[in-house]
PDB file of C-alpha atoms in Angstrom:
ATOM      1  CA  MET A1037     -79.990 -92.799  14.124  1.00 81.00           C
ATOM      2  CA  ARG A1038     -82.635 -92.473  16.207  1.00 86.00           C
ATOM      3  CA  ILE A1039     -84.267 -90.020  18.002  1.00 90.00           C
ATOM      4  CA  GLU A1040     -87.329 -90.193  20.437  1.00 89.00           C
ATOM      5  CA  LEU A1041     -88.847 -86.907  22.294  1.00 89.00           C
ATOM      6  CA  ARG A1042     -91.168 -87.814  24.571  1.00 87.00           C
ATOM      7  CA  ILE A1043     -92.928 -84.434  25.490  1.00 85.00           C
ATOM      8  CA  LEU A1044     -94.089 -83.789  29.039  1.00 86.00           C
ATOM      9  CA  SER A1045     -96.607 -80.653  28.957  1.00 83.00           C
ATOM     10  CA  GLY A1046     -98.145 -78.111  26.824  1.00 77.00           C
ATOM     11  CA  ALA A1047    -101.128 -79.533  24.318  1.00 76.00           C
ATOM     12  CA  ARG A1048     -99.475 -82.591  23.474  1.00 79.00           C
ATOM     13  CA  ALA A1049     -98.413 -83.803  26.931  1.00 84.00           C
ATOM     14  CA  GLY A1050     -97.664 -87.739  27.335  1.00 90.00           C
ATOM     15  CA  GLN A1051     -96.992 -87.850  23.258  1.00 88.00           C
ATOM     16  CA  THR A1052     -93.828 -89.591  21.858  1.00 90.00           C
ATOM     17  CA  GLU A1053     -92.592 -89.009  18.349  1.00 90.00           C
ATOM     18  CA  VAL A1054     -89.732 -90.773  16.849  1.00 93.00           C
ATOM     19  CA  PHE A1055     -87.452 -89.749  13.972  1.00 94.00           C
ATOM     20  CA  ASP A1056     -85.007 -91.131  11.582  1.00 93.00           C
ATOM     21  CA  GLN A1057     -83.473 -87.860   9.972  1.00 95.00           C
ATOM     22  CA  PRO A1058     -80.723 -85.913   9.943  1.00 95.00           C
ATOM     23  CA  THR A1059     -83.434 -82.582  10.499  1.00 96.00           C
ATOM     24  CA  ILE A1060     -86.531 -82.114  12.731  1.00 95.00           C
ATOM     25  CA  LEU A1061     -87.531 -78.700  12.313  1.00 96.00           C
ATOM     26  CA  VAL A1062     -89.491 -77.556  15.511  1.00 93.00           C
ATOM     27  CA  GLY A1063     -92.288 -75.225  15.845  1.00 92.00           C
ATOM     28  CA  ARG A1064     -95.829 -74.039  15.381  1.00 92.00           C
ATOM     29  CA  LYS A1065     -95.736 -74.291  11.024  1.00 94.00           C
ATOM     30  CA  PRO A1066     -97.492 -77.112   9.496  1.00 94.00           C
ATOM     31  CA  SER A1067     -94.145 -77.576   8.010  1.00 95.00           C
ATOM     32  CA  SER A1068     -92.442 -78.601  11.043  1.00 95.00           C
ATOM     33  CA  ASP A1069     -91.541 -82.185  11.851  1.00 95.00           C
ATOM     34  CA  LEU A1070     -92.548 -81.659  15.523  1.00 90.00           C
ATOM     35  CA  ARG A1071     -94.934 -79.495  15.352  1.00 88.00           C
ATOM     36  CA  PHE A1072     -97.127 -77.516  18.887  1.00 85.00           C
ATOM     37  CA  ASP A1073    -100.722 -76.408  18.460  1.00 84.00           C
ATOM     38  CA  THR A1074    -100.899 -73.156  16.844  1.00 86.00           C
ATOM     39  CA  HIS A1075    -103.795 -71.998  18.999  1.00 88.00           C
ATOM     40  CA  GLN A1076    -102.119 -73.737  22.338  1.00 84.00           C
ATOM     41  CA  ASP A1077     -98.700 -73.239  22.396  1.00 83.00           C
ATOM     42  CA  LEU A1078     -98.209 -70.026  21.896  1.00 86.00           C
ATOM     43  CA  ASP A1079     -94.945 -69.349  23.686  1.00 87.00           C
ATOM     44  CA  VAL A1080     -93.453 -71.789  20.516  1.00 89.00           C
ATOM     45  CA  SER A1081     -92.303 -70.073  18.084  1.00 92.00           C
ATOM     46  CA  ALA A1082     -93.616 -70.419  14.565  1.00 93.00           C
ATOM     47  CA  THR A1083     -89.916 -71.957  13.633  1.00 94.00           C
ATOM     48  CA  HIS A1084     -88.635 -72.053  16.838  1.00 95.00           C
ATOM     49  CA  GLY A1085     -85.617 -74.184  15.999  1.00 96.00           C
ATOM     50  CA  GLU A1086     -84.306 -77.948  15.112  1.00 96.00           C
ATOM     51  CA  ILE A1087     -82.834 -80.676  16.454  1.00 95.00           C
ATOM     52  CA  LEU A1088     -80.204 -82.108  13.791  1.00 95.00           C
ATOM     53  CA  GLU A1089     -78.078 -85.196  13.609  1.00 94.00           C
ATOM     54  CA  ARG A1090     -74.386 -84.657  12.529  1.00 94.00           C
ATOM     55  CA  GLY A1091     -71.816 -87.115  12.973  1.00 92.00           C
ATOM     56  CA  GLY A1092     -73.544 -89.652  15.212  1.00 89.00           C
ATOM     57  CA  ARG A1093     -74.092 -86.914  17.749  1.00 92.00           C
ATOM     58  CA  PHE A1094     -77.781 -85.091  17.905  1.00 93.00           C
ATOM     59  CA  TYR A1095     -77.680 -81.053  18.329  1.00 96.00           C
ATOM     60  CA  VAL A1096     -80.565 -78.433  19.531  1.00 96.00           C
ATOM     61  CA  VAL A1097     -80.226 -75.376  17.724  1.00 97.00           C
ATOM     62  CA  ASP A1098     -82.721 -72.192  18.465  1.00 97.00           C
ATOM     63  CA  HIS A1099     -83.735 -70.318  15.879  1.00 96.00           C
ATOM     64  CA  ARG A1100     -83.820 -66.586  17.379  1.00 94.00           C
ATOM     65  CA  SER A1101     -87.081 -67.321  19.005  1.00 93.00           C
ATOM     66  CA  THR A1102     -88.719 -65.101  21.243  1.00 90.00           C
ATOM     67  CA  ASN A1103     -89.635 -67.589  24.342  1.00 91.00           C
ATOM     68  CA  GLY A1104     -85.766 -69.429  24.191  1.00 94.00           C
ATOM     69  CA  THR A1105     -84.729 -72.769  24.206  1.00 95.00           C
ATOM     70  CA  TYR A1106     -83.292 -74.596  27.368  1.00 95.00           C
ATOM     71  CA  VAL A1107     -81.294 -77.663  27.624  1.00 95.00           C
ATOM     72  CA  ASN A1108     -81.250 -79.347  31.638  1.00 94.00           C
ATOM     73  CA  GLY A1109     -82.551 -75.494  32.737  1.00 93.00           C
ATOM     74  CA  HIS A1110     -79.665 -73.250  30.779  1.00 95.00           C
ATOM     75  CA  ARG A1111     -81.035 -71.137  27.692  1.00 95.00           C
ATOM     76  CA  VAL A1112     -78.853 -72.346  24.526  1.00 97.00           C
ATOM     77  CA  SER A1113     -78.767 -71.271  20.794  1.00 97.00           C
ATOM     78  CA  ALA A1114     -76.861 -74.623  19.951  1.00 97.00           C
ATOM     79  CA  VAL A1115     -75.530 -77.422  21.999  1.00 96.00           C
ATOM     80  CA  SER A1116     -75.022 -81.281  21.540  1.00 95.00           C
ATOM     81  CA  LEU A1117     -77.754 -83.610  23.119  1.00 93.00           C
ATOM     82  CA  SER A1118     -77.569 -86.647  25.769  1.00 90.00           C
ATOM     83  CA  PRO A1119     -79.678 -89.329  26.265  1.00 87.00           C
ATOM     84  CA  ARG A1120     -82.172 -88.092  29.038  1.00 88.00           C
ATOM     85  CA  ASP A1121     -81.804 -84.329  28.438  1.00 90.00           C
ATOM     86  CA  ASP A1122     -84.890 -82.230  29.002  1.00 91.00           C
ATOM     87  CA  VAL A1123     -85.116 -79.513  26.591  1.00 92.00           C
ATOM     88  CA  THR A1124     -87.274 -76.806  27.341  1.00 90.00           C
ATOM     89  CA  ILE A1125     -89.185 -74.336  24.714  1.00 87.00           C
ATOM     90  CA  GLY A1126     -90.875 -71.635  25.580  1.00 74.00           C
ATOM     91  CA  PRO A1127     -92.901 -73.432  28.631  1.00 72.00           C
ATOM     92  CA  LEU A1128     -93.266 -77.187  26.666  1.00 77.00           C
ATOM     93  CA  HIS A1129     -90.940 -79.928  28.465  1.00 82.00           C
ATOM     94  CA  PHE A1130     -89.786 -83.100  26.015  1.00 83.00           C
ATOM     95  CA  ARG A1131     -87.222 -85.625  26.723  1.00 86.00           C
ATOM     96  CA  ILE A1132     -84.484 -86.731  25.001  1.00 78.00           C
ATOM     97  CA  GLU A1133     -84.233 -90.572  24.034  1.00 78.00           C
ATOM     98  CA  LEU A1134     -81.456 -91.992  21.648  1.00 70.00           C
ATOM     99  CA  ALA A1135     -81.583 -95.368  20.188  1.00 60.00           C
TER     100      ALA A1135
END
C-alpha cells in the first residue's frame, strides 16, 4: 500500500514524499526514510518514530521522542492513521494521503 506525506512546515515545507514500504523511519538520522534537517529541525529527535503499514492500515509510533508526536492535535504514542490526518512531530506538520 502506498502512502504520501505532504510536509507543511519546517525546512522541508512544500515537499512531498511517497513511500511503498511497510516501515518508514522518521527522524534526523541519515538512515531515516523521512529525514529532517539535522541543523534546522532540532525539535525532531534523531530517531523520532516510525510509520508502519500492517494489514492494510497505517500507524504512527512515537519512539519516546523529546517533543512528542501528535495526530490531529492529540499527543500519541501509537495510533492508526486515516486519510487527511495531520501529523505533528515537534513543530513540524505533515498531512497523510493514502493511495
